[in-house]
Coordinates of C-alpha atoms in Angstrom, one line a residue:
X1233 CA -135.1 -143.2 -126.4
X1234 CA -135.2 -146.2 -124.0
X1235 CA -135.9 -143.8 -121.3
X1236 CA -138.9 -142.7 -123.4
X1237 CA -139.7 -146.7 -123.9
X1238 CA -139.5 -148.0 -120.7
X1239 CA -141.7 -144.6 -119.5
X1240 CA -144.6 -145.5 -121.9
X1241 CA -143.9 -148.9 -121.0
X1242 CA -144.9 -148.1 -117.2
X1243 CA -147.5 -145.7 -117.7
X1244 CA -149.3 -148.2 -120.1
X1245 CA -148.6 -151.2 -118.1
X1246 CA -150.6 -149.5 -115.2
X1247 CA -153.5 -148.2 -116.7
X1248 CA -154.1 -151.7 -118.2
X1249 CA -153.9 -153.0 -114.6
X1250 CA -156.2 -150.8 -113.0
X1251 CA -158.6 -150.5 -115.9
X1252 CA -158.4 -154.7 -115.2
X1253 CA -159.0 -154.5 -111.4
X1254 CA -162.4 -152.1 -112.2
X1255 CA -163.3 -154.3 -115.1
X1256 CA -163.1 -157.8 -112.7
X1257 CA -164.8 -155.9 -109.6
X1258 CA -167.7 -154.6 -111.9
X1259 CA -167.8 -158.3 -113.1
X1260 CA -168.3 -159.4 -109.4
X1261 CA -170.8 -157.0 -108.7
X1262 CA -173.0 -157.6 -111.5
X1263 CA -172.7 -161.2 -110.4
X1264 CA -173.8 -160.0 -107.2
X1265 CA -177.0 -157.9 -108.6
X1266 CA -178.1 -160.1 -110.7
X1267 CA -178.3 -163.2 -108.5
X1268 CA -176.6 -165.0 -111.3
X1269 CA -175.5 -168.5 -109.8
X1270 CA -172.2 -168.4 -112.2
X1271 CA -168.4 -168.2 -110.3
X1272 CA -166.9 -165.4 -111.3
X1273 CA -164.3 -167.1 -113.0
X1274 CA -166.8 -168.3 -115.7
X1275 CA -167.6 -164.5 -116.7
X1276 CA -166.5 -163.5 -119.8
X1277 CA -165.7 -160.0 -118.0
X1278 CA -163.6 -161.2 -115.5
X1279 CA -161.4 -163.4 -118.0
X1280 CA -161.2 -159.9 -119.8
X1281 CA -159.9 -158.3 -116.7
X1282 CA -157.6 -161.6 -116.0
X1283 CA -155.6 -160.7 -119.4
X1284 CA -155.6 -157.0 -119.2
X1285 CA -153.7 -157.7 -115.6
X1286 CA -151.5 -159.9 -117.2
X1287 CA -150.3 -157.7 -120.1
X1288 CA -150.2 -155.0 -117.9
X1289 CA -147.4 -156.6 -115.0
X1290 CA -145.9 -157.7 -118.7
X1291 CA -145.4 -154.0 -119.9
X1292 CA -144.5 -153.0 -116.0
X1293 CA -141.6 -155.9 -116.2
X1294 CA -140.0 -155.0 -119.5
X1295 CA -140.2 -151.1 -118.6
X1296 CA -137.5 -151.3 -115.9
X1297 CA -135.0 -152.8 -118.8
X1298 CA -135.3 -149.5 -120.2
X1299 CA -135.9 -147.2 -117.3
X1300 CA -134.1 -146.0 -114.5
X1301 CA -135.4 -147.8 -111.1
X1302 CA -135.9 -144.2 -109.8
X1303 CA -138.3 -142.9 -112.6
X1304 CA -140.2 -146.4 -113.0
X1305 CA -141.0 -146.6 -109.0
X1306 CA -143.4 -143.4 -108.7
X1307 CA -145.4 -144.1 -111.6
X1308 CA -147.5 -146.8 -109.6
X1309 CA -149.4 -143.3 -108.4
X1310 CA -150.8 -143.9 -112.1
X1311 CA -152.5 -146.8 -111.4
X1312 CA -153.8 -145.4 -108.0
X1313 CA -155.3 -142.7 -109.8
X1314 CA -156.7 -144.7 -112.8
X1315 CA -158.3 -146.5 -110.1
X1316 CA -159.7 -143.4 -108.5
X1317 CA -161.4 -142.1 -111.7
X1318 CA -163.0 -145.3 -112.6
X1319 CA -164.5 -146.1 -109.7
X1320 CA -165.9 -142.6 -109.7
X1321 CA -167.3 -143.0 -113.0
X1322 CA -168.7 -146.4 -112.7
X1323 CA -168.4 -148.0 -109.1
X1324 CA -170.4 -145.5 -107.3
X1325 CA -174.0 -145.2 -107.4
X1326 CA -175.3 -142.6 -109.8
X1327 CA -176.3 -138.9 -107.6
X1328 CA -176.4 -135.4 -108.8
X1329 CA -173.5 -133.7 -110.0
X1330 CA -173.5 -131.0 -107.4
X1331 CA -174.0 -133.7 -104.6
X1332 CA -171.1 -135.8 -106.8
X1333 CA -168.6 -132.6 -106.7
X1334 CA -169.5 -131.8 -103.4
X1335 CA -168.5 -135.1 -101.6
X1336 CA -165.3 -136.1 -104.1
X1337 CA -164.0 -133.1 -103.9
X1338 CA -160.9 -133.8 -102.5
X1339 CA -160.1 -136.5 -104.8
X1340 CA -160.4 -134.4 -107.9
X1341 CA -157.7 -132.2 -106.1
X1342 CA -155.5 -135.3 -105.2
X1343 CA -155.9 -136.5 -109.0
X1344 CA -154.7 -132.6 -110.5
X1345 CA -151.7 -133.1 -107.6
X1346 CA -150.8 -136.5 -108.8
X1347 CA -151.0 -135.6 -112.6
X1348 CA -148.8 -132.9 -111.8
X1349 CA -146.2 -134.4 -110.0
X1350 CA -145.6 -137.4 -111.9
X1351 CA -145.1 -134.3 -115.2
X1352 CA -142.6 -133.1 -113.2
X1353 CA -140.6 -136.4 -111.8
X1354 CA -140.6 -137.9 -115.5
X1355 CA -139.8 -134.6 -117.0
X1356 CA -136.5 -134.2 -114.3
X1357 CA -136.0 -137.8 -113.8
X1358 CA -132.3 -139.5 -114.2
X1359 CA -131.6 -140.5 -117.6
X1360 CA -128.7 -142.3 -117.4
X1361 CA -129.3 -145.8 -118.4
X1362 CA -126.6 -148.8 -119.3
X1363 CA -127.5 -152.5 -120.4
X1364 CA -127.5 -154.7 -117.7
X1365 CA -125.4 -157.5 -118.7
X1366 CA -124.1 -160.4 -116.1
X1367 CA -120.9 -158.3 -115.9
X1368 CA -122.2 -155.4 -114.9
X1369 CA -124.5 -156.9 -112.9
X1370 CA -121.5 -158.6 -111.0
X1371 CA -119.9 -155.4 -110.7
X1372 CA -122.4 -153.3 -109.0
X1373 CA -123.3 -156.3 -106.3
X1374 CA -119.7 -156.7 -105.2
X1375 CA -119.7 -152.8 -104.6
X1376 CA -118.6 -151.1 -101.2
X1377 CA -121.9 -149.4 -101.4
X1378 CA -123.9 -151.7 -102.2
X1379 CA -122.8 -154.2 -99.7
X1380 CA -123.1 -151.6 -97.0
X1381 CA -126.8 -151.1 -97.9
X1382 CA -127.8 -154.7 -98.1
X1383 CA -125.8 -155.4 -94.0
X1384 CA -128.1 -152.2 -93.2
X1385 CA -131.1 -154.0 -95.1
X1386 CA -130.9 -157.1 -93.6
X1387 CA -130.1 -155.9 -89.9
X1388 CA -133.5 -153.6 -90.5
X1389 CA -135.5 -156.1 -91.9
X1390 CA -134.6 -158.6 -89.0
X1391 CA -135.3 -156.4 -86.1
X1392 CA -138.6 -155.2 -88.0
X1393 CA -139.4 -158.8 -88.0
X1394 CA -138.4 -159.6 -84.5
X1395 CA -141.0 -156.8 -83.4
X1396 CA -143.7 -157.8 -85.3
X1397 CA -143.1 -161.9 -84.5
X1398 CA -142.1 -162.2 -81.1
X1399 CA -143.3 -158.9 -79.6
X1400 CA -146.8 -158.5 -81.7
X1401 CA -146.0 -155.0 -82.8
X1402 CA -148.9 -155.6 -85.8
X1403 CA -148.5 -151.6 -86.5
X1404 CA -149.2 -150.3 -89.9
X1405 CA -145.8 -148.6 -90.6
X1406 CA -143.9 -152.1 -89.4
X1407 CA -145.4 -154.3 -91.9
X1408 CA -145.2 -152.0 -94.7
X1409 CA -141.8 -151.4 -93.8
X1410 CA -141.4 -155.1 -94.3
X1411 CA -142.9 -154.9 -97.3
X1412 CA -140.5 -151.7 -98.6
X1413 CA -137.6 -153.6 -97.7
X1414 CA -138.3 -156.8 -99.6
X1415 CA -140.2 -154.3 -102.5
X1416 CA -136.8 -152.6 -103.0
X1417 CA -134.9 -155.9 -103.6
X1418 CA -137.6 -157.1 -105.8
X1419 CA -136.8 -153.9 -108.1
X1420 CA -133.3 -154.6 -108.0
X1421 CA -133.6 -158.0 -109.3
X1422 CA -136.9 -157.5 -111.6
X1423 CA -134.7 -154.9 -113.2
X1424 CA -131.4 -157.0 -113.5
X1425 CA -133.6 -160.3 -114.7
X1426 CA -136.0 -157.6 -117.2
X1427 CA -132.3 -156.5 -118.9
X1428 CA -131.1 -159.9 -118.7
X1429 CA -134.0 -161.4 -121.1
X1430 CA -133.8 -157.7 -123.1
X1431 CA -130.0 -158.6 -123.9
X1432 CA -131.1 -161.8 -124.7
X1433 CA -134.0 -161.6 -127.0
X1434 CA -131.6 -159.0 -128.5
X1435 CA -129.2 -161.8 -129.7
X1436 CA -126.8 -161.6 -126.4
X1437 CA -127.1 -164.7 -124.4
X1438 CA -127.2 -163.7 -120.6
X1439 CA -129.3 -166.9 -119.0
X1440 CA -126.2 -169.2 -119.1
X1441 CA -124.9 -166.6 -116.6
X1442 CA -125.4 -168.0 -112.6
X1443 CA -126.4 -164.4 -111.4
X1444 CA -129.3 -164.4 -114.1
X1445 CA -130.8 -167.6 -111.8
X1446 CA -129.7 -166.2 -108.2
X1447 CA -131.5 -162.8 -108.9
X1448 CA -134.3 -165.0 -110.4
X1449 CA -134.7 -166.8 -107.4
X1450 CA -134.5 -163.4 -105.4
X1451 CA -137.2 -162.0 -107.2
X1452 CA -140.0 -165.1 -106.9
X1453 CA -139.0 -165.2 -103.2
X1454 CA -139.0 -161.6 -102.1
X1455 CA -142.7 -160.9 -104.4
X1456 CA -144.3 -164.6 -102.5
X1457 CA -143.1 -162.7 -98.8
X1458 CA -144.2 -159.2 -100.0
X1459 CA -147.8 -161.1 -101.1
X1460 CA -147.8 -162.5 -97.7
X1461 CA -147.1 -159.3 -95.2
X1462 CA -149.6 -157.2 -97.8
X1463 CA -152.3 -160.2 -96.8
X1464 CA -151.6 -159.8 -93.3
X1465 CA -152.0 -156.0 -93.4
X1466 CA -155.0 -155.8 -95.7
X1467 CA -156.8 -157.9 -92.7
X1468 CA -155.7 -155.6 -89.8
X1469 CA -156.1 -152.3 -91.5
X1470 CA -158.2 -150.0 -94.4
X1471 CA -157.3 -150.7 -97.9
X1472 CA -156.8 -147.1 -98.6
X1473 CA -154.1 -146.6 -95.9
X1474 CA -152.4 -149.5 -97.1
X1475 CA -152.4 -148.6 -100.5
X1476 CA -151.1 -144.5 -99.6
X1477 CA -148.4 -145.9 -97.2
X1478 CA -147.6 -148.5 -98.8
X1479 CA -147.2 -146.3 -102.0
X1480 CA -144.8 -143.6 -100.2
X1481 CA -142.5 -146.0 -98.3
X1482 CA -141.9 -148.3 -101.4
X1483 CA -141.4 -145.2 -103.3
X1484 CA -138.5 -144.1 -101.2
X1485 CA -137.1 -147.6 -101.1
X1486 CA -136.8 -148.3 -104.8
X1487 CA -135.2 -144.8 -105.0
X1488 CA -133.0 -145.3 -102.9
X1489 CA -132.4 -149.1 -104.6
X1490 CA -131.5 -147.2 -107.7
X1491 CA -129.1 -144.5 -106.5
X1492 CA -127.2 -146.9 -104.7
X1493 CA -127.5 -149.9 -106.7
X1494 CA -127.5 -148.8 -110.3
X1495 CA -125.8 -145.4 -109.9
X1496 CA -128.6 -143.9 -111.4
X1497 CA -128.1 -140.2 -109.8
X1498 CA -124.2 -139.8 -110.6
X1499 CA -124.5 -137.7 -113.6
X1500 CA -127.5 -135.7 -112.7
X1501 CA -127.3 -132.2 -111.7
X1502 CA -128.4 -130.8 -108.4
X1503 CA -131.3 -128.7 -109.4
X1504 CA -132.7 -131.8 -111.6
X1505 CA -132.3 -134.2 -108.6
X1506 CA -134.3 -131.6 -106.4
X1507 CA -137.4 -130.9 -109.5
X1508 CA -137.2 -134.9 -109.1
X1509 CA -137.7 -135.1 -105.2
X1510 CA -140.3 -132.4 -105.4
X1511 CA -142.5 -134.1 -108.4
X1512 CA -141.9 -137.6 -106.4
X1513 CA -143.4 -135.3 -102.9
X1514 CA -146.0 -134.0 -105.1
X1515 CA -147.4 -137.1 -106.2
X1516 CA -147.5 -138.5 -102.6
X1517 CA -149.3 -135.7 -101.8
X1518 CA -151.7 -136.2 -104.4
X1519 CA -152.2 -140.2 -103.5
X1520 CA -152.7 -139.4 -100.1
X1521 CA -155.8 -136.6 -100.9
X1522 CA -157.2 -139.4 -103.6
X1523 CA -157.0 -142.5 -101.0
X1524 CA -158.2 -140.1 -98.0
X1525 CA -161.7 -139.4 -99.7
X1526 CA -162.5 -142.7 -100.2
X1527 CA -165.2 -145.0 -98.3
X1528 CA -164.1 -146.1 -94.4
X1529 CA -164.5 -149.4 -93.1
X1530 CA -167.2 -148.9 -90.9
X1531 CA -165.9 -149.4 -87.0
X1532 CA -167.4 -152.2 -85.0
X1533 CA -170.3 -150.9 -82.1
X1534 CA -171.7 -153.1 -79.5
X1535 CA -175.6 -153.9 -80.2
X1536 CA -178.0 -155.6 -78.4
X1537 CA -179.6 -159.6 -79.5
X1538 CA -182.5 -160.9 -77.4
X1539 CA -181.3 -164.6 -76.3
X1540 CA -184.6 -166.8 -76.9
X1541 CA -184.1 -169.6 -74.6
X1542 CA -183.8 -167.5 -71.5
X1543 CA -185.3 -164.4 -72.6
X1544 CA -181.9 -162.4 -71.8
X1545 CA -180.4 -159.4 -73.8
X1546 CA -177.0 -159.9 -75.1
X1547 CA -174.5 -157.5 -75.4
X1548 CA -172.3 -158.1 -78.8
X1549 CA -169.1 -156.0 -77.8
X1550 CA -165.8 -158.2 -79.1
X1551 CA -166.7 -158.0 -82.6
X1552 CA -167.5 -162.1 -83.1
X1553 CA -170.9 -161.6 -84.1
X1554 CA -171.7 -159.8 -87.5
X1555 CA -173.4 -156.6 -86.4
X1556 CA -176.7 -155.5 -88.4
X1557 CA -176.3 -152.6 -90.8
X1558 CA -177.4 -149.4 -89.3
X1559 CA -179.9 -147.3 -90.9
X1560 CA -180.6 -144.7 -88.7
X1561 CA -183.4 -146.5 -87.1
X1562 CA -183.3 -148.0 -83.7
X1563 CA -182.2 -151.3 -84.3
X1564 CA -182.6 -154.4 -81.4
X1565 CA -181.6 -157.8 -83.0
X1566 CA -183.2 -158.2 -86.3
X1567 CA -186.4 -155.9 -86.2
X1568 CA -185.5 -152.4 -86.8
X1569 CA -187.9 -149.9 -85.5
X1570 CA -189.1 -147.5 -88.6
X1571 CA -191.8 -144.8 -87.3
X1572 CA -189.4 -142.6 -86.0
X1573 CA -190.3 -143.2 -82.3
X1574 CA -187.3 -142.6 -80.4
X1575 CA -186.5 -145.7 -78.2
X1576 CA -186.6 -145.9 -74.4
X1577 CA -182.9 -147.2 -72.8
X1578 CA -183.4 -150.7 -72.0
X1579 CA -182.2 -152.0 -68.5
X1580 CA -179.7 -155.4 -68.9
X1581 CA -178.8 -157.5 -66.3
X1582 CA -175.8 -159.3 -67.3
X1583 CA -176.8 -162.0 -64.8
X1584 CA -178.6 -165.0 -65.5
X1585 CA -181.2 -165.1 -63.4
X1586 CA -182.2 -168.5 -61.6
X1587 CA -184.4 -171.1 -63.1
X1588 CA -186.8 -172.7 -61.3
X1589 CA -188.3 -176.1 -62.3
X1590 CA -192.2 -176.2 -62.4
X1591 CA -192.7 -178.6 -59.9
X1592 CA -191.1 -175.9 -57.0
X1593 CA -193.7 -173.2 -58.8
X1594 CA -196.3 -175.4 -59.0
X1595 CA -198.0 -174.0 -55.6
X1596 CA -197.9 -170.7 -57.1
X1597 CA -199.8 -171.3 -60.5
X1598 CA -203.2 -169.8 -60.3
X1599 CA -205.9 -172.2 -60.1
X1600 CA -207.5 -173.4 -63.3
X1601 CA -210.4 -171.8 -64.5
X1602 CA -213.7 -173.8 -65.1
X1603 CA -214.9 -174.1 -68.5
X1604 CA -217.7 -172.9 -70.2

């Protein structure tokens, strides 16, 4: 039963979130169509969205009091693909539905591939459960195996963070393995603080405990770092790569969390275990079709601005300048060329050519002509 609860718990918790994420980004683009000169903050919609979120990360907090780490990990694919349907149905601009099949194809596929993984990782998932009092808590941290994987943790983390600080290694898979890292304590703690406040809205006090305020601490500080290397990486690279990698390697972290941490694997068969790892590889499969269909960032190409004090084309090719939208038309500055006349090359001398002052070219002016 409280595997049941904390399942529904998850599954709920991220539908409400991603229905809230479509309902405050429909709110800012409404904003934005309409001209309205309103913050989006004093919508109605987006305060709707604002509580949805919050009950949402409320159901996802108490689920992992009931539910194993290993089974409450995967279902973020849930909220991935609750995303993906609503912004098909109501974020993209209306076509016909044999142009709409045609193009999202491969994202119907990736949400049939995710459905049926996540059947088949809750179905065969770990069911062993226990309440996580201070004691326990206690008992699992001072573990041989747990200690191990926190020295190997730590020793990963700080050479992932030596490469990325002092070396500028700004790769993808090093900041979201920074982010894994610090996302599989953050389950370990959310977990033990979630069962903590269970117990004690239950009647058995656990907050007088000290481990109920050092794992408290733990979580705060390992979500405010994990917020901070997702901000760094959502300016370097696409959303939808974040989001897939970011999906598998914390995936595999928190699974990992929970075998070692919590035990939750010891009294699972072998064949369940691998139905388990092959509904959890399923669903990857599936978020990586869904977030592969989905809109690029369009790369930056050098264009052409006429400087009007000199008369001198400039060549935009660092990215500084915002670069018109291309239309298919030849483009040179602001005026876009529309009847379809393909344009010549243009020579540009990257050279500034001398300026003469008008009193040197003042022998060479034509005479004036006489008036009529």
């Amino acid at each position: 039963p409280d595997n049941l609860i904390g399942t529904l718990l998850a599954i709920g918790g991220n539908l409400l979130v991603s229905i809230s994420l479509t309902i405050q980004k429909y709110s800012h683009v409404k904003l934005v169509g309409t001209k309205d000169p309103r913050s989006f903050y004093r919508t109605k919609t987006w305060w709707c969205g604002f509580v949805l979120a919050c009950i949402g990360e409320g159901a996802n907090f108490v689920s992992y009091a009931f539910a194993p780490l290993a089974l409450v990990a995967p279902l973020n694919a849930v909220s991935i693909l609750t995303s993906a349907i609503l912004g098909l149905v109501f974020l993209r601009e209306k076509s016909k539905p044999k142009d709409f099949a045609k193009r999202y194809w491969l994202s119907f596929l990736g949400c049939i591939i995710t459905i049926a993984g996540t059947y088949l990782f809750v179905t065969f998932g770990p069911n062993s459960h226990e309440k996580l009092t201070a004691e326990n808590i206690v008992k699992h941290i001072v573990g041989w195996p747990v200690l191990l994987y926190l020295l190997l943790e730590i020793i990963t983390f700080c050479l992932l963070l030596y490469f990325y600080k002092q070396r500028s290694a700004n790769y993808l898979v090093i900041i979201l393995l920074l982010v894994a890292l610090l996302g599989s304590v953050t389950v370990i703690t959310v977990k033990a603080v979630s069962g903590m406040l269970v117990l004690t809205a239950e009647g058995n006090m656990q907050l007088n405990y000290p481990i109920f305020s050092v794992m408290f601490v733990c979580m705060v500080a390992s979500v405010v770092f994990q917020a901070r290397f997702l901000s760094q990486a959502s300016k370097l690279y696409d959303s939808c790569l974040i989001a897939c990698v970011n999906y598998t390697l914390s995936t595999i972290f928190a699974m990992v969390a929970g075998a070692v941490f919590y035990l939750e694997f010891n009294n699972e068969d072998i064949l369940h275990i691998c139905i388990f790892l092959l509904g959890s590889a399923v669903c990857i499969l599936g978020v990586f079709l869904i977030t592969k269909n989905r809109k690029r960032t369009k790369a930056f190409e050098p264009y052409v601005t006429m400087n009007m004090t000199n008369g001198i084309p400039t060549i935009h090719d660092k990215g500084l300048v915002v670069q018109p939208d291309f239309n298919g038309s030849f483009s040179y500055g602001t005026l876009v060329n529309n009847d379809g006349v393909a344009p010549a090359t243009l020579p540009v001398n990257l050279e500034q050519p001398p300026v003469h002052s008008r009193s040197s070219d003042a022998s060479h002016d034509p005479p004036d002509l006489k008036k009529d």
